[in-house]
Coordinates of C-alpha atoms in Angstrom, one line a residue:
M1 CA 140.9 20.1 110.2
T2 CA 139.3 20.7 113.2
Q3 CA 136.6 23.2 114.3
A4 CA 138.3 26.6 115.6
A5 CA 137.9 26.2 119.8
A6 CA 136.3 29.3 121.1
L7 CA 135.2 30.9 117.5
P8 CA 132.3 30.9 116.1
L9 CA 133.3 30.6 112.7
G10 CA 136.6 28.8 110.8
E11 CA 138.6 25.8 111.7
H12 CA 142.2 24.8 112.5
V13 CA 144.5 23.4 109.9
R14 CA 147.6 21.5 110.1
V15 CA 150.4 22.9 108.4
A16 CA 153.9 22.1 108.9
G17 CA 153.3 20.6 112.5
R18 CA 151.6 23.9 113.4
S19 CA 147.8 25.1 113.6
L20 CA 145.8 27.9 111.8
F21 CA 143.2 29.4 111.8
T22 CA 141.5 30.1 108.7
H23 CA 138.2 30.6 107.5
R24 CA 136.5 29.7 103.5
S25 CA 133.6 30.7 102.4
G26 CA 132.5 31.2 98.7
R27 CA 133.2 29.2 95.1
G28 CA 134.9 29.6 92.0
G29 CA 138.5 31.0 91.1
P30 CA 140.3 32.7 90.9
P31 CA 140.4 32.5 95.4
V32 CA 140.7 35.8 96.7
V33 CA 143.3 35.9 99.7
F34 CA 143.6 38.4 102.5
L35 CA 147.1 38.8 104.4
P36 CA 146.7 40.5 107.6
G37 CA 148.9 43.5 108.9
A38 CA 150.4 43.6 111.9
S39 CA 148.5 43.9 114.9
M40 CA 145.5 42.7 112.3
V41 CA 144.0 39.2 112.3
G42 CA 141.8 37.9 109.6
L43 CA 138.4 38.7 111.2
H44 CA 139.2 42.1 110.9
Y45 CA 138.6 41.5 107.1
L46 CA 135.3 39.5 107.6
N47 CA 133.5 43.2 106.0
L48 CA 135.0 42.3 103.2
H49 CA 135.4 38.7 103.2
N50 CA 131.6 37.9 103.0
R51 CA 130.8 40.4 100.1
I52 CA 134.0 39.1 98.2
A53 CA 132.7 35.6 98.2
E54 CA 129.3 36.6 96.4
H55 CA 131.6 36.0 93.7
T56 CA 134.9 33.5 94.3
T57 CA 136.4 31.5 97.0
C58 CA 137.4 33.6 99.7
V59 CA 139.7 32.9 102.6
L60 CA 140.8 34.8 105.4
Y61 CA 143.4 33.3 107.9
D62 CA 146.1 34.1 110.4
R63 CA 149.7 33.9 110.1
A64 CA 151.3 31.5 112.5
G65 CA 152.4 33.2 116.1
T66 CA 149.5 35.9 115.3
G67 CA 145.6 35.9 116.5
F68 CA 144.1 32.6 116.6
S69 CA 146.5 30.5 115.1
E70 CA 149.4 28.7 117.7
R71 CA 152.1 31.1 118.9
I72 CA 155.5 30.4 117.3
P73 CA 158.7 32.5 117.7
L74 CA 158.5 36.1 115.7
P75 CA 159.9 37.9 113.7
R76 CA 160.4 35.7 110.6
T77 CA 161.5 36.1 107.2
A78 CA 159.5 37.0 104.6
A79 CA 160.0 33.5 103.0
E80 CA 159.2 31.1 105.8
V81 CA 155.8 33.1 105.4
A82 CA 155.2 32.8 101.8
D83 CA 156.2 29.2 102.0
E84 CA 153.4 29.1 104.9
L85 CA 150.5 30.1 103.1
R86 CA 150.9 28.2 100.2
E87 CA 151.1 25.1 102.3
L88 CA 148.0 26.2 104.2
L89 CA 146.2 26.7 100.1
R90 CA 147.7 23.5 99.5
V91 CA 146.4 21.6 102.4
S92 CA 143.6 22.7 102.3
G93 CA 142.6 22.4 99.0
I94 CA 142.2 25.9 97.0
S95 CA 144.3 25.6 93.6
G96 CA 145.4 29.2 92.1
P97 CA 146.6 31.1 91.0
Y98 CA 145.1 33.7 93.6
L99 CA 144.3 37.5 93.8
L100 CA 146.1 38.3 97.1
V101 CA 144.6 41.5 98.6
A102 CA 147.6 42.0 101.4
H103 CA 147.5 45.0 104.2
S104 CA 149.8 46.8 105.8
L105 CA 152.0 44.1 107.1
G106 CA 151.1 41.7 104.4
G107 CA 152.3 43.3 101.5
V108 CA 155.5 42.3 102.1
Y109 CA 154.4 38.9 102.7
A110 CA 152.3 38.4 99.6
R111 CA 155.3 40.4 97.1
R112 CA 157.4 37.2 98.8
F113 CA 155.4 34.8 98.0
A114 CA 154.7 36.4 93.9
Q115 CA 158.2 36.4 93.6
R116 CA 158.5 32.9 94.7
Y117 CA 155.6 31.6 93.4
P118 CA 155.0 33.6 90.5
D119 CA 152.5 31.0 88.5
Q120 CA 149.9 31.2 91.1
V121 CA 149.0 34.9 91.7
A122 CA 146.8 36.5 89.1
G123 CA 146.9 39.9 91.0
L124 CA 147.5 41.6 93.6
V125 CA 145.5 44.7 95.8
S126 CA 148.0 46.1 98.2
L127 CA 145.8 48.0 100.9
E128 CA 148.6 50.2 101.8
G129 CA 151.1 47.3 102.2
A130 CA 154.5 48.3 103.1
H131 CA 157.2 48.8 100.8
E132 CA 161.0 48.7 100.8
D133 CA 161.1 52.5 99.3
W134 CA 159.4 53.9 102.4
D135 CA 163.0 55.0 103.5
D136 CA 163.5 56.9 100.3
Y137 CA 160.3 59.2 100.9
M138 CA 160.3 59.3 104.4
P139 CA 161.7 62.2 107.0
P140 CA 164.6 60.7 109.5
E141 CA 162.1 60.3 112.8
L142 CA 159.7 57.7 110.2
R143 CA 162.5 55.8 108.6
I144 CA 162.7 51.8 109.3
Q145 CA 166.2 51.9 109.2
H146 CA 166.5 54.3 112.1
G147 CA 164.5 52.6 114.6
A148 CA 160.5 53.6 113.4
A149 CA 159.7 49.9 113.7
D150 CA 161.2 48.2 116.4
A151 CA 161.9 50.4 119.0
P152 CA 160.0 48.7 122.1
M153 CA 156.6 48.6 122.2
P154 CA 156.2 51.2 125.0
E155 CA 153.8 50.0 127.7
P156 CA 150.0 51.8 127.5
S157 CA 148.5 54.0 129.7
T158 CA 144.7 52.9 131.1
E159 CA 143.8 55.9 129.0
I160 CA 145.0 55.3 126.0
I161 CA 143.4 51.6 126.3
Q162 CA 140.2 52.8 126.9
R163 CA 140.3 55.7 123.5
F164 CA 141.8 52.0 122.2
R165 CA 138.7 50.1 123.3
E166 CA 136.2 52.8 122.0
L167 CA 137.9 53.3 118.2
I168 CA 137.9 49.5 118.0
T169 CA 134.0 49.2 119.3
A170 CA 133.3 51.7 116.3
K171 CA 135.3 50.4 113.6
L172 CA 133.8 46.9 114.5
A173 CA 130.2 47.8 114.6
D174 CA 129.3 46.0 111.6
W175 CA 130.7 42.5 113.1
P176 CA 128.8 40.0 114.5
A177 CA 128.6 40.5 118.4
E178 CA 130.0 37.4 119.3
I179 CA 133.3 38.4 117.0
R180 CA 133.4 41.8 117.7
E181 CA 133.2 41.5 121.7
L182 CA 136.1 38.2 120.8
L183 CA 137.9 41.0 118.5
I184 CA 138.3 44.0 120.9
E185 CA 139.2 42.1 124.0
R186 CA 142.1 40.0 121.7
Q187 CA 143.2 43.3 120.4
L188 CA 143.5 45.1 123.7
D189 CA 145.4 42.4 125.4
L190 CA 149.0 43.2 125.9
E191 CA 150.2 40.2 124.9
W192 CA 148.3 40.5 121.0
M193 CA 150.0 44.5 121.3
R194 CA 153.1 43.0 121.8
I195 CA 153.5 39.9 119.3
G196 CA 151.9 42.6 116.3
A197 CA 155.2 45.2 117.6
L198 CA 157.4 41.5 117.6
E199 CA 156.6 40.6 113.9
R200 CA 157.1 43.8 112.3
S201 CA 160.2 44.3 114.2
N202 CA 162.1 42.9 111.6
L203 CA 160.9 44.7 108.8
A204 CA 165.0 46.5 107.4
T205 CA 165.2 42.4 106.8
V206 CA 162.5 41.8 105.4
F207 CA 163.0 44.7 103.1
A208 CA 166.3 43.4 101.8
E209 CA 165.0 40.3 101.2
L210 CA 162.2 41.7 98.9
R211 CA 165.3 43.5 97.2
R212 CA 166.9 40.6 96.5
G213 CA 164.2 38.5 95.3
G214 CA 164.2 39.6 92.1
P215 CA 160.8 40.8 89.9
I216 CA 157.6 40.0 90.9
P217 CA 154.7 38.5 87.9
D218 CA 153.3 41.0 85.8
V219 CA 150.1 40.9 86.6
P220 CA 146.7 43.8 87.8
Y221 CA 148.1 45.3 90.0
L222 CA 145.8 47.6 92.6
L223 CA 147.4 49.9 95.2
Y224 CA 145.8 52.4 97.7
T225 CA 146.4 55.3 99.6
A226 CA 144.3 56.0 102.6
N227 CA 144.5 60.3 102.7
G228 CA 143.3 60.7 106.0
I229 CA 144.9 60.7 109.5
D230 CA 145.1 57.3 111.7
P231 CA 143.4 57.7 114.9
S232 CA 145.8 54.8 115.9
Q233 CA 148.8 57.1 114.9
R234 CA 147.3 60.0 116.5
L235 CA 148.1 58.5 119.8
F236 CA 152.1 58.3 118.9
L237 CA 153.1 60.4 116.4
S238 CA 152.4 64.2 116.2
E239 CA 150.0 66.9 113.7
E240 CA 152.8 67.1 111.6
L241 CA 154.6 64.0 111.1
L242 CA 151.3 62.8 110.1
R243 CA 150.6 65.3 107.4
V244 CA 154.0 65.2 105.6
Q245 CA 154.1 61.1 106.8
G246 CA 150.5 61.4 104.9
E247 CA 152.2 63.2 102.0
R248 CA 155.2 61.0 101.2
K249 CA 153.3 57.8 101.4
L250 CA 151.1 59.0 98.7
A251 CA 153.7 59.9 96.4
M252 CA 155.6 56.2 96.5
Y253 CA 152.2 54.4 96.1
R254 CA 151.6 56.8 93.1
A255 CA 155.1 55.9 91.4
L256 CA 155.3 52.1 92.9
A257 CA 151.6 51.6 90.6
A258 CA 152.4 54.0 88.0
A259 CA 156.4 51.6 88.0
A260 CA 154.4 48.7 87.7
P261 CA 153.1 47.2 84.1
R262 CA 150.1 46.5 85.0
G263 CA 149.6 49.1 87.9
E264 CA 146.6 51.7 88.9
H265 CA 146.5 54.1 92.3
R266 CA 143.9 54.9 93.4
V267 CA 142.8 57.2 96.7
L268 CA 141.1 56.9 99.8
A269 CA 140.0 59.8 100.6
H270 CA 138.4 59.0 104.7
G271 CA 140.5 56.5 105.3
S272 CA 142.8 55.8 107.7
H273 CA 146.0 53.1 106.8
S274 CA 144.9 51.1 110.1
W275 CA 141.1 50.6 109.0
L276 CA 140.8 52.0 105.6
H277 CA 139.2 48.7 104.3
M278 CA 136.6 49.0 107.5
D279 CA 136.1 53.0 106.8
Q280 CA 135.6 53.1 103.1
P281 CA 134.7 49.2 102.3
E282 CA 132.4 49.8 99.7
E283 CA 135.7 51.5 97.6
V284 CA 137.5 48.7 98.3
V285 CA 135.6 45.7 97.6
E286 CA 134.6 47.6 94.3
G287 CA 138.4 47.4 93.5
I288 CA 138.9 44.1 94.4
L289 CA 135.7 43.1 92.1
D290 CA 137.8 45.0 89.1
V291 CA 141.2 42.9 89.5
L292 CA 138.7 39.8 89.3
K293 CA 137.1 41.4 86.2
R294 CA 140.8 42.1 84.7
V295 CA 142.0 38.7 86.1

């Protein structure tokens, strides 16, 4: 393990010949592991990490090919990502079972991990985790099978970049200055934007993989829905589509929680999909701690 170059915290760990960024704090168990959404990295969850580390071991990391980890070809299968995470935790000496907190695309990888290593999962928290039932609820314009996820990323205009900079700066206002500035510059980098788009470009494939993978273990499963409009999506989608998407994703996550033996659904009234853990961090921390008590 070596200290992460040019980063104020964390280290790089060699996993299957690749260098993965990870940051670990706290003691005890079950360990809480954050799985970022596409275009996000582990340090975007530092606000939650620091709070949860007061209670147990807490882990942030970047998947291979993303963030501050080594670049590799993308996209990958969900099994590859799940196996990589399992090996990272083993090499790092962090014993399970784990409470997996997964945001957006990270939800696919968390549930694939649960399918492959059911005895290593103590609980799941979904921060609007991506789910294979999405197309069953959405209008044609937003369905994965119709290319909503894998369309080529348009070149953002100078105006959009500036508006995105203002948005990110506001969302990261409470982060340490050296981390905040680094994340802002990297997140606005066109390479990082393309990596995010590329990583999520095989959603139809990984959704099919999940359908074949079998059930997830019967563990506490908390699903959050953000009921606010995502300001990032407002740059690309109409107000009407955003309204319909909000109504239908609420119905989807509510149904998923009802179908899980130990499922629970909570709504973040002012949260937005990309930023829900920054919009309402107190509520998310409360939920994670509630699941920790249940496991």
